[in-house]
Amino acid sequence: MKFTCDICVIGGGAIGKASALALAQAGLEVTLLAPDAATPAQPDHWDLRVYALNQSAHALLSSLKVWDAMDPSRIAPVDAMAIHGDDAGLGGHLGFDAYGARVGALAWIVEDQNLNQALDSALRFATGVKRIASTASQLHIDVDQATVTLGNGDTITCSLIVGADGANSWVRGQADTNIDYRSYDQSAVVANFECEVPHHGTASQWFLGSEGIVALLPLPGNRVSLVWSAPEHLASQLMNEPAESLCQRLGHLNGMPLGQLAMLPPAKPRAFPLRLIRAQSPVANRIALVGDAAHVVHPMAGHGMNLGFADIAALVAALKRRDHAADCGDARSLGRYARQRKEEVLLMQLATDGLHRLFSTDLTPVRHLRNVGMSLVDKLPFLKRRLMSHAFGRAASLPTGELP
Ligand SMILES: Cc1cc2nc3c(=O)[nH]c(=O)nc-3n(C[C@H](O)[C@H](O)[C@H](O)COP(=O)(O)OP(=O)(O)OC[C@H]3O[C@@H](n4cnc5c(N)ncnc54)[C@H](O)[C@@H]3O)c2cc1C
C-alpha cells in the first residue's frame, strides 16, 4: 500500500507520540510509525522508569490535553530539592524549593506507563494522525518529498520525516549526520522503595565522588524512586546484591531523611548504560531529529525527556513561521528549528558533562572546591533563581492556531 501525508514521525516513545499529536493539532496530516504496541496498564506496580518533568513539559502536555488524561493519583509534585555534596564539613549542601522559584511545584515525577497510556489514548481520539505499528526499513529523499519503505513493502510519502527513534536512531543514521559520542562508563541503576519517614515532596540527591550520584525522587505516598548513576563495577554490584544490601547502602547516605527503606516489587533493579550523544545537526534534507535521536544527556539533572518536549514546541513554532508557499520540509524552517534548539541543548550537555567531571573525582582540592562552591551558591538567591529557571524550565507551550 502507498500512504501519503505531510509528516511521518518515526518512533513510538513518548517523544514520537507527543510529536505526532502536536503536529496534528497544528493542522498537519501525520503518520506515526510506532513498532511498539500500546502501553499495557500495570496498576499494581510502580514503574521503574519515572521522569521528573519540568514546567515546560507540563505546559506542552497540557496543551496536548495529555497532562489531565494521566492518573493524578500516580503523579508526585516535587516541592523541594536537597542536594548533598560529599563533605558535610565543607558545607556541601544546596537546596531549592518551589516557594523560592515562585512556582506551584519545581517538577512532577511521572511514571513512564502513566505518561504513555495518556499519550496512547490521546492518539486514539486525535484527528489527523494515522498510527502504523511497523518499523522503517528504507528512506529515500528527493528534492520535493521523502519516501519511507516499511518492512512489508508499504510506502509512506511525505514532506518531512521527524526522527524520534531514540538514542540509537535509525533516522539519524540515514541522514548521515555525524555525532559526538562519549560513554560515561556508568550505568543508572533504578529501583523503587517504600520509606519509613515521609519525603514531604522533596527530591534528594547525593554526589558521592567516585561512587557516582544517587537521586531519590518522591513518588505518591511514602514511596521513592532511586536513580543511582554508578561506575560500571559498582553498578554491577548493586544489580547483583540482595535488595536489603542496597537498602542498607542508601540508609548510610549522609543526612538520609527517609528512615528505613524496603524495595518495592519487582524487587529487582534495572540498569541503563549512560552516554553523551549529540547529533552535530538536528536537521538534514527533509529530516528533523527530536528527543534522544538528537541528543542524549546524563540523567543527573533529569532532563532528557524535558529537552525532547522542548524540541517539539520549537519544531511546531518553526513550521508555523514558514512561508505559505513552502511545504513543511522547507529547509529554512528546519534551519530555524536547528538554531532555536542549539543553545539549550549545548548548555544542558555542557552543564551535566561538567558536573559529572567535577563530581566524579576524589582529588582533595577538587572535592574542596565543589563542596564550598555548593554552599556558596546556596547563599546567593539571585544565582539560585537563575539556576532554577534553567533547571526546572520556563512555561513554554505550543504556539496556538493551525500551521499555514
Ligand atoms: C535512568 C534514567 C533516568 C531518566 N530520568 C529522566 C528524568 O527524570 N527526566 C527527563 O526529562 N528525562 C529523564 N531521562 C531521559 C529520558 O528517559 C529520555 O530522554 C527519553 O525517554 C527519550 O525519549 P524518546 O522518545 O526520544 O526515545 P525512546 O524512549 O528511546 O523511544 C524511541 C522509540 O523509537 C522506536 N524505534 C527505534 N527504532 C525505530 C525504527 N527504525 N522505526 C520505528 N521506530 C523505532 C523504539 O521502539 C522506541 O519506541 C532519564 C534517562 C535515564 C536512562
Short mmCIF file of C-alpha atoms and ligand atoms in Angstrom, two decimals:
data_model
loop_
_atom_site.label_atom_id
_atom_site.label_comp_id
_atom_site.label_asym_id
_atom_site.label_seq_id
_atom_site.Cartn_x
_atom_site.Cartn_y
_atom_site.Cartn_z
CA MET A 1 0.00 0.00 0.00
CA LYS A 2 1.05 3.59 -0.60
CA PHE A 3 0.28 6.23 2.03
CA THR A 4 0.80 9.98 1.72
CA CYS A 5 0.84 12.61 4.47
CA ASP A 6 2.56 15.87 5.40
CA ILE A 7 4.86 14.44 8.07
CA CYS A 8 5.97 10.94 9.02
CA VAL A 9 7.09 10.65 12.66
CA ILE A 10 9.32 7.62 13.19
CA GLY A 11 9.49 6.32 16.79
CA GLY A 12 6.85 5.21 19.28
CA GLY A 13 8.39 6.54 22.53
CA ALA A 14 6.81 9.43 24.43
CA ILE A 15 8.58 11.98 22.25
CA GLY A 16 7.39 10.37 18.98
CA LYS A 17 3.80 10.19 20.22
CA ALA A 18 3.81 13.76 21.54
CA SER A 19 5.36 14.99 18.27
CA ALA A 20 2.60 13.32 16.25
CA LEU A 21 -0.09 14.85 18.47
CA ALA A 22 1.45 18.34 18.41
CA LEU A 23 1.93 18.39 14.64
CA ALA A 24 -1.60 17.05 14.03
CA GLN A 25 -3.03 19.60 16.45
CA ALA A 26 -1.32 22.23 14.30
CA GLY A 27 -3.37 21.04 11.31
CA LEU A 28 -0.91 18.69 9.57
CA GLU A 29 -1.61 15.17 8.30
CA VAL A 30 0.73 12.92 10.29
CA THR A 31 1.66 9.24 10.12
CA LEU A 32 3.22 7.83 13.29
CA LEU A 33 5.43 4.81 12.77
CA ALA A 34 5.49 3.12 16.17
CA PRO A 35 6.58 -0.52 16.30
CA ASP A 36 5.68 -0.94 19.98
CA ALA A 37 2.16 -1.97 20.99
CA ALA A 38 0.14 0.50 23.10
CA THR A 39 1.40 0.52 26.70
CA PRO A 40 -0.36 -2.10 28.88
CA ALA A 41 -1.68 -0.91 32.27
CA GLN A 42 0.11 -2.30 35.36
CA PRO A 43 -1.89 -0.75 38.19
CA ASP A 44 -0.30 -2.95 40.92
CA HIS A 45 3.26 -1.94 40.10
CA TRP A 46 5.21 1.27 40.43
CA ASP A 47 7.04 1.72 37.17
CA LEU A 48 10.84 1.57 37.38
CA ARG A 49 11.00 4.21 34.60
CA VAL A 50 9.98 7.57 36.02
CA TYR A 51 10.69 11.08 34.76
CA ALA A 52 10.98 14.40 36.55
CA LEU A 53 9.00 16.58 34.15
CA ASN A 54 9.52 20.34 34.34
CA GLN A 55 7.27 23.36 33.82
CA SER A 56 7.83 23.43 30.03
CA ALA A 57 6.95 19.74 29.67
CA HIS A 58 3.85 20.30 31.82
CA ALA A 59 2.77 23.21 29.59
CA LEU A 60 3.29 21.23 26.38
CA LEU A 61 1.46 18.13 27.64
CA SER A 62 -1.37 20.31 28.93
CA SER A 63 -1.80 21.98 25.56
CA LEU A 64 -2.00 18.50 24.00
CA LYS A 65 -4.69 17.53 26.59
CA VAL A 66 -2.37 14.75 27.76
CA TRP A 67 -1.49 16.06 31.22
CA ASP A 68 -5.07 15.90 32.50
CA ALA A 69 -5.53 12.44 30.97
CA MET A 70 -2.81 10.99 33.24
CA ASP A 71 -3.81 9.35 36.51
CA PRO A 72 -3.18 12.18 39.03
CA SER A 73 -3.02 9.75 41.95
CA ARG A 74 0.22 8.41 40.46
CA ILE A 75 1.97 11.78 39.97
CA ALA A 76 4.10 13.30 42.75
CA PRO A 77 4.85 17.03 42.71
CA VAL A 78 8.40 17.96 43.71
CA ASP A 79 8.13 20.80 46.23
CA ALA A 80 11.79 20.98 47.20
CA MET A 81 15.16 19.62 46.26
CA ALA A 82 18.06 18.89 48.64
CA ILE A 83 21.50 18.34 47.11
CA HIS A 84 24.27 16.90 49.27
CA GLY A 85 27.97 17.11 48.46
CA ASP A 86 30.49 14.56 49.65
CA ASP A 87 31.95 16.60 52.53
CA ALA A 88 29.47 17.95 55.06
CA GLY A 89 32.40 19.56 56.95
CA LEU A 90 32.92 21.92 53.99
CA GLY A 91 29.24 22.82 53.73
CA GLY A 92 28.38 20.76 50.69
CA HIS A 93 24.68 21.48 50.66
CA LEU A 94 22.35 23.17 48.19
CA GLY A 95 18.57 23.48 48.46
CA PHE A 96 15.83 24.66 46.13
CA ASP A 97 12.13 25.00 46.78
CA ALA A 98 9.00 25.85 44.84
CA TYR A 99 8.34 28.89 47.01
CA GLY A 100 11.78 30.36 46.17
CA ALA A 101 11.23 29.57 42.49
CA ARG A 102 7.78 31.23 42.66
CA VAL A 103 6.08 28.20 41.13
CA GLY A 104 3.49 25.69 42.38
CA ALA A 105 5.92 22.77 42.02
CA LEU A 106 9.56 22.50 40.89
CA ALA A 107 8.72 19.42 38.80
CA TRP A 108 6.44 16.38 38.78
CA ILE A 109 7.52 12.75 38.98
CA VAL A 110 5.59 10.79 36.37
CA GLU A 111 5.75 7.07 35.59
CA ASP A 112 6.52 6.04 32.02
CA GLN A 113 3.36 3.89 31.83
CA ASN A 114 1.11 6.71 33.09
CA LEU A 115 2.54 9.12 30.52
CA ASN A 116 2.41 6.63 27.63
CA GLN A 117 -1.13 5.48 28.38
CA ALA A 118 -2.33 9.10 28.30
CA LEU A 119 -0.46 9.67 25.02
CA ASP A 120 -1.92 6.46 23.55
CA SER A 121 -5.49 7.46 24.39
CA ALA A 122 -4.96 11.00 23.05
CA LEU A 123 -3.68 9.44 19.82
CA ARG A 124 -6.75 7.18 19.55
CA PHE A 125 -9.01 10.25 19.51
CA ALA A 126 -6.75 12.64 17.58
CA THR A 127 -7.79 13.71 14.10
CA GLY A 128 -5.03 13.90 11.52
CA VAL A 129 -2.83 11.09 12.93
CA LYS A 130 -2.56 7.63 11.42
CA ARG A 131 -0.63 5.16 13.58
CA ILE A 132 1.14 2.26 11.90
CA ALA A 133 2.71 -0.49 14.01
CA SER A 134 5.80 -1.08 11.93
CA THR A 135 9.45 -0.11 11.54
CA ALA A 136 11.04 1.76 8.69
CA SER A 137 13.47 -0.19 6.59
CA GLN A 138 14.42 2.29 3.82
CA LEU A 139 14.39 6.05 3.36
CA HIS A 140 14.63 7.87 0.07
CA ILE A 141 14.88 11.65 -0.02
CA ASP A 142 14.03 13.61 -3.20
CA VAL A 143 14.07 17.35 -3.84
CA ASP A 144 10.40 17.73 -3.05
CA GLN A 145 9.48 14.68 -0.94
CA ALA A 146 10.69 11.84 1.27
CA THR A 147 9.59 8.21 0.98
CA VAL A 148 9.81 5.68 3.78
CA THR A 149 9.55 1.97 2.95
CA LEU A 150 8.26 -0.32 5.67
CA GLY A 151 9.25 -3.91 6.38
CA ASN A 152 6.22 -5.26 4.45
CA GLY A 153 6.95 -3.12 1.35
CA ASP A 154 4.31 -0.45 2.05
CA THR A 155 5.48 3.12 1.45
CA ILE A 156 4.77 6.48 3.10
CA THR A 157 5.44 9.62 1.05
CA CYS A 158 5.64 12.94 2.90
CA SER A 159 7.32 16.35 3.02
CA LEU A 160 9.17 15.86 6.31
CA ILE A 161 10.49 12.95 8.36
CA VAL A 162 10.63 13.50 12.13
CA GLY A 163 13.16 11.13 13.67
CA ALA A 164 12.01 10.34 17.22
CA ASP A 165 13.53 6.88 17.33
CA GLY A 166 15.72 7.23 20.39
CA ALA A 167 19.42 7.19 21.22
CA ASN A 168 20.36 4.63 18.52
CA SER A 169 18.30 6.47 15.92
CA TRP A 170 17.95 4.74 12.56
CA VAL A 171 16.74 8.02 11.03
CA ARG A 172 19.89 9.82 12.23
CA GLY A 173 21.95 7.12 10.52
CA GLN A 174 20.01 7.64 7.25
CA ALA A 175 20.62 11.39 7.48
CA ASP A 176 24.35 10.68 7.60
CA THR A 177 24.66 13.13 10.48
CA ASN A 178 27.89 12.97 12.48
CA ILE A 179 27.51 12.59 16.21
CA ASP A 180 29.59 13.46 19.27
CA TYR A 181 29.59 10.33 21.42
CA ARG A 182 31.11 9.59 24.81
CA SER A 183 30.40 6.77 27.21
CA TYR A 184 30.33 7.83 30.87
CA ASP A 185 31.44 4.32 31.90
CA GLN A 186 28.50 4.44 34.28
CA SER A 187 25.07 2.82 34.42
CA ALA A 188 21.98 4.25 36.06
CA VAL A 189 20.56 1.68 38.49
CA VAL A 190 16.86 2.27 39.13
CA ALA A 191 14.51 0.78 41.76
CA ASN A 192 11.52 1.89 43.86
CA PHE A 193 11.26 1.84 47.66
CA GLU A 194 8.78 2.21 50.47
CA CYS A 195 10.19 4.65 53.04
CA GLU A 196 9.64 4.78 56.79
CA VAL A 197 9.61 8.59 57.07
CA PRO A 198 7.50 10.75 54.65
CA HIS A 199 9.51 12.51 51.93
CA HIS A 200 7.31 15.66 52.03
CA GLY A 201 7.68 16.09 48.27
CA THR A 202 11.46 16.53 48.49
CA ALA A 203 13.78 15.11 45.85
CA SER A 204 17.18 14.34 47.37
CA GLN A 205 20.46 13.97 45.53
CA TRP A 206 23.89 12.92 46.80
CA PHE A 207 27.13 13.47 44.90
CA LEU A 208 29.37 10.64 46.09
CA GLY A 209 32.63 11.33 44.24
CA SER A 210 33.94 8.14 42.62
CA GLU A 211 30.79 6.24 43.72
CA GLY A 212 28.61 8.32 41.43
CA ILE A 213 25.38 10.20 42.08
CA VAL A 214 22.32 8.99 43.98
CA ALA A 215 18.89 10.57 43.44
CA LEU A 216 15.78 9.64 45.42
CA LEU A 217 12.71 11.10 43.75
CA PRO A 218 9.35 11.32 45.54
CA LEU A 219 6.53 9.02 44.39
CA PRO A 220 2.96 9.31 45.73
CA GLY A 221 2.58 8.07 49.32
CA ASN A 222 5.64 7.00 51.28
CA ARG A 223 7.50 5.84 48.20
CA VAL A 224 10.63 6.98 46.40
CA SER A 225 12.31 6.13 43.13
CA LEU A 226 16.09 5.62 43.02
CA VAL A 227 18.38 6.62 40.17
CA TRP A 228 21.99 5.74 41.10
CA SER A 229 24.40 6.78 38.36
CA ALA A 230 27.22 4.44 39.35
CA PRO A 231 30.56 3.47 37.78
CA GLU A 232 30.22 0.13 35.98
CA HIS A 233 31.87 -2.04 38.67
CA LEU A 234 29.62 -0.60 41.40
CA ALA A 235 26.52 -0.75 39.18
CA SER A 236 27.05 -4.46 38.65
CA GLN A 237 27.42 -4.98 42.43
CA LEU A 238 24.21 -3.02 43.07
CA MET A 239 22.40 -5.10 40.46
CA ASN A 240 23.55 -8.41 41.88
CA GLU A 241 23.39 -7.92 45.64
CA PRO A 242 20.26 -8.68 47.72
CA ALA A 243 17.67 -5.90 47.99
CA GLU A 244 18.44 -5.47 51.72
CA SER A 245 22.09 -4.59 50.97
CA LEU A 246 21.04 -1.83 48.59
CA CYS A 247 18.59 -0.53 51.23
CA GLN A 248 21.41 -0.50 53.80
CA ARG A 249 23.74 1.40 51.48
CA LEU A 250 21.05 4.05 50.97
CA GLY A 251 20.38 4.18 54.71
CA HIS A 252 24.03 5.18 55.26
CA LEU A 253 23.89 8.22 52.99
CA ASN A 254 24.88 11.43 54.75
CA GLY A 255 21.75 13.20 56.09
CA MET A 256 19.43 10.45 54.79
CA PRO A 257 15.97 11.77 55.81
CA LEU A 258 13.74 8.79 54.95
CA GLY A 259 14.47 6.24 57.69
CA GLN A 260 14.43 2.54 56.71
CA LEU A 261 13.78 1.67 53.06
CA ALA A 262 12.21 -1.51 51.65
CA MET A 263 12.41 -2.29 47.93
CA LEU A 264 9.08 -2.45 46.12
CA PRO A 265 8.15 -5.15 43.57
CA PRO A 266 9.57 -6.28 41.21
CA ALA A 267 12.34 -6.06 43.88
CA LYS A 268 14.99 -6.24 41.16
CA PRO A 269 16.66 -3.04 39.97
CA ARG A 270 17.17 -2.23 36.28
CA ALA A 271 20.28 -0.63 34.79
CA PHE A 272 20.70 1.75 31.85
CA PRO A 273 24.13 2.50 30.32
CA LEU A 274 24.91 6.23 30.37
CA ARG A 275 26.39 8.13 27.47
CA LEU A 276 26.50 11.54 25.90
CA ILE A 277 25.28 11.72 22.31
CA ARG A 278 24.85 14.86 20.26
CA ALA A 279 23.91 14.93 16.59
CA GLN A 280 26.10 17.64 15.09
CA SER A 281 22.94 18.97 13.47
CA PRO A 282 19.35 18.02 14.42
CA VAL A 283 18.26 18.58 10.81
CA ALA A 284 19.15 17.29 7.37
CA ASN A 285 17.41 17.45 4.00
CA ARG A 286 13.68 16.89 4.83
CA ILE A 287 14.61 15.41 8.23
CA ALA A 288 14.26 16.81 11.76
CA LEU A 289 15.51 14.90 14.80
CA VAL A 290 13.79 15.25 18.17
CA GLY A 291 14.33 13.76 21.65
CA ASP A 292 17.09 11.23 22.26
CA ALA A 293 17.57 10.83 18.50
CA ALA A 294 19.03 14.37 18.57
CA HIS A 295 20.71 14.41 22.00
CA VAL A 296 21.26 12.13 24.98
CA VAL A 297 22.28 13.73 28.28
CA HIS A 298 23.42 12.34 31.64
CA PRO A 299 20.27 11.79 33.78
CA MET A 300 21.73 13.60 36.84
CA ALA A 301 19.62 16.65 36.05
CA GLY A 302 16.59 14.60 34.87
CA HIS A 303 16.37 16.45 31.59
CA GLY A 304 16.44 14.15 28.54
CA MET A 305 12.68 13.91 28.17
CA ASN A 306 12.22 17.60 29.02
CA LEU A 307 14.63 18.57 26.23
CA GLY A 308 12.64 16.35 23.86
CA PHE A 309 9.36 18.10 24.71
CA ALA A 310 11.08 21.47 24.17
CA ASP A 311 12.26 20.20 20.74
CA ILE A 312 8.64 19.52 19.79
CA ALA A 313 7.47 23.01 20.79
CA ALA A 314 10.36 24.55 18.83
CA LEU A 315 9.69 22.42 15.73
CA VAL A 316 6.00 23.33 15.65
CA ALA A 317 6.90 27.02 16.12
CA ALA A 318 9.46 26.88 13.28
CA LEU A 319 6.97 25.21 10.91
CA LYS A 320 4.31 27.70 11.87
CA ARG A 321 6.52 30.58 10.75
CA ARG A 322 7.19 29.18 7.26
CA ASP A 323 6.01 30.89 4.04
CA HIS A 324 2.58 29.88 2.81
CA ALA A 325 4.14 28.58 -0.42
CA ALA A 326 6.65 26.34 1.38
CA ASP A 327 5.91 22.74 2.39
CA CYS A 328 6.78 21.51 5.88
CA GLY A 329 10.13 20.05 4.81
CA ASP A 330 11.26 23.55 3.82
CA ALA A 331 14.98 23.97 4.56
CA ARG A 332 14.59 27.46 6.03
CA SER A 333 12.07 26.25 8.63
CA LEU A 334 14.33 23.35 9.55
CA GLY A 335 17.28 25.75 9.87
CA ARG A 336 15.19 27.89 12.21
CA TYR A 337 14.40 24.82 14.32
CA ALA A 338 18.08 23.84 14.50
CA ARG A 339 19.15 27.35 15.55
CA GLN A 340 16.40 27.56 18.14
CA ARG A 341 17.48 24.32 19.87
CA LYS A 342 21.24 24.71 19.61
CA GLU A 343 21.84 26.83 22.72
CA GLU A 344 19.64 24.97 25.23
CA VAL A 345 20.84 21.52 24.19
CA LEU A 346 24.51 22.56 24.23
CA LEU A 347 24.13 24.29 27.60
CA MET A 348 22.44 21.26 29.16
CA GLN A 349 25.07 18.88 27.80
CA LEU A 350 27.94 21.12 28.92
CA ALA A 351 26.38 21.58 32.36
CA THR A 352 25.72 17.89 33.02
CA ASP A 353 29.04 16.87 31.49
CA GLY A 354 30.91 19.49 33.54
CA LEU A 355 29.16 18.46 36.77
CA HIS A 356 29.91 14.81 36.02
CA ARG A 357 33.64 15.64 35.66
CA LEU A 358 33.66 17.92 38.70
CA PHE A 359 31.96 15.38 40.95
CA SER A 360 33.46 12.10 39.77
CA THR A 361 36.97 12.62 41.12
CA ASP A 362 38.14 12.12 44.72
CA LEU A 363 41.09 14.57 44.37
CA THR A 364 41.16 16.67 47.57
CA PRO A 365 41.40 20.20 46.02
CA VAL A 366 38.55 19.44 43.60
CA ARG A 367 36.49 17.99 46.43
CA HIS A 368 37.10 21.12 48.48
CA LEU A 369 36.14 23.38 45.58
CA ARG A 370 32.89 21.60 44.76
CA ASN A 371 31.62 21.42 48.34
CA VAL A 372 32.48 25.03 49.17
CA GLY A 373 31.03 26.07 45.78
CA MET A 374 27.71 24.36 46.51
CA SER A 375 27.32 26.13 49.83
CA LEU A 376 28.25 29.45 48.25
CA VAL A 377 25.57 29.06 45.55
CA ASP A 378 23.11 28.13 48.31
CA LYS A 379 23.66 31.57 49.87
CA LEU A 380 23.18 33.57 46.64
CA PRO A 381 19.43 33.91 45.98
CA PHE A 382 19.84 35.65 42.60
CA LEU A 383 22.14 32.93 41.23
CA LYS A 384 19.87 30.26 42.69
CA ARG A 385 16.85 31.72 40.92
CA ARG A 386 18.74 31.79 37.59
CA LEU A 387 19.78 28.17 38.09
CA MET A 388 16.23 27.18 38.96
CA SER A 389 14.74 28.74 35.85
CA HIS A 390 17.22 26.74 33.72
CA ALA A 391 16.83 23.53 35.71
CA PHE A 392 13.09 23.45 36.11
CA GLY A 393 12.08 25.01 32.79
CA ARG A 394 10.09 28.02 31.86
CA ALA A 395 6.46 27.51 30.94
CA ALA A 396 6.58 27.29 27.15
CA SER A 397 3.57 25.81 25.42
CA LEU A 398 2.78 25.28 21.78
CA PRO A 399 2.05 28.27 19.60
CA THR A 400 -1.69 28.48 19.12
CA GLY A 401 -3.50 28.14 15.79
CA GLU A 402 -3.01 25.90 12.78
CA LEU A 403 0.01 25.90 10.52
CA PRO A 404 -0.11 27.54 7.11
C1 LIG B 1 17.86 6.31 34.36
C2 LIG B 1 17.29 7.42 33.55
C3 LIG B 1 16.54 8.39 34.18
C4 LIG B 1 15.99 9.44 33.45
N1 LIG B 1 15.28 10.38 34.09
C5 LIG B 1 14.78 11.41 33.40
C6 LIG B 1 14.03 12.43 34.06
O1 LIG B 1 13.84 12.40 35.27
N2 LIG B 1 13.53 13.46 33.33
C7 LIG B 1 13.75 13.54 31.98
O2 LIG B 1 13.30 14.52 31.36
N3 LIG B 1 14.46 12.59 31.33
C8 LIG B 1 14.98 11.54 32.00
N4 LIG B 1 15.68 10.57 31.34
C9 LIG B 1 15.84 10.65 29.88
C10 LIG B 1 14.62 10.05 29.15
O3 LIG B 1 14.42 8.72 29.58
C11 LIG B 1 14.85 10.06 27.64
O4 LIG B 1 15.32 11.32 27.25
C12 LIG B 1 13.53 9.78 26.90
O5 LIG B 1 12.99 8.55 27.31
C13 LIG B 1 13.75 9.79 25.40
O6 LIG B 1 12.52 9.53 24.76
P1 LIG B 1 12.48 9.27 23.18
O7 LIG B 1 11.03 9.07 22.86
O8 LIG B 1 13.26 10.32 22.48
O9 LIG B 1 13.29 7.91 22.97
P2 LIG B 1 12.87 6.43 23.37
O10 LIG B 1 12.07 6.41 24.61
O11 LIG B 1 14.14 5.63 23.33
O12 LIG B 1 11.90 5.95 22.21
C14 LIG B 1 12.36 5.65 20.91
C15 LIG B 1 11.30 4.82 20.20
O13 LIG B 1 11.68 4.63 18.82
C16 LIG B 1 11.38 3.29 18.43
N5 LIG B 1 12.25 2.94 17.29
C17 LIG B 1 13.56 2.65 17.31
N6 LIG B 1 13.99 2.38 16.04
C18 LIG B 1 12.93 2.54 15.21
C19 LIG B 1 12.72 2.41 13.79
N7 LIG B 1 13.71 2.09 12.96
N8 LIG B 1 11.48 2.64 13.29
C20 LIG B 1 10.47 3.00 14.12
N9 LIG B 1 10.61 3.14 15.45
C21 LIG B 1 11.81 2.90 16.00
C22 LIG B 1 11.65 2.49 19.69
O14 LIG B 1 10.96 1.27 19.65
C23 LIG B 1 11.09 3.43 20.77
O15 LIG B 1 9.73 3.24 20.98
C24 LIG B 1 16.23 9.52 32.05
C25 LIG B 1 17.01 8.54 31.41
C26 LIG B 1 17.53 7.51 32.15
C27 LIG B 1 18.38 6.48 31.47
#
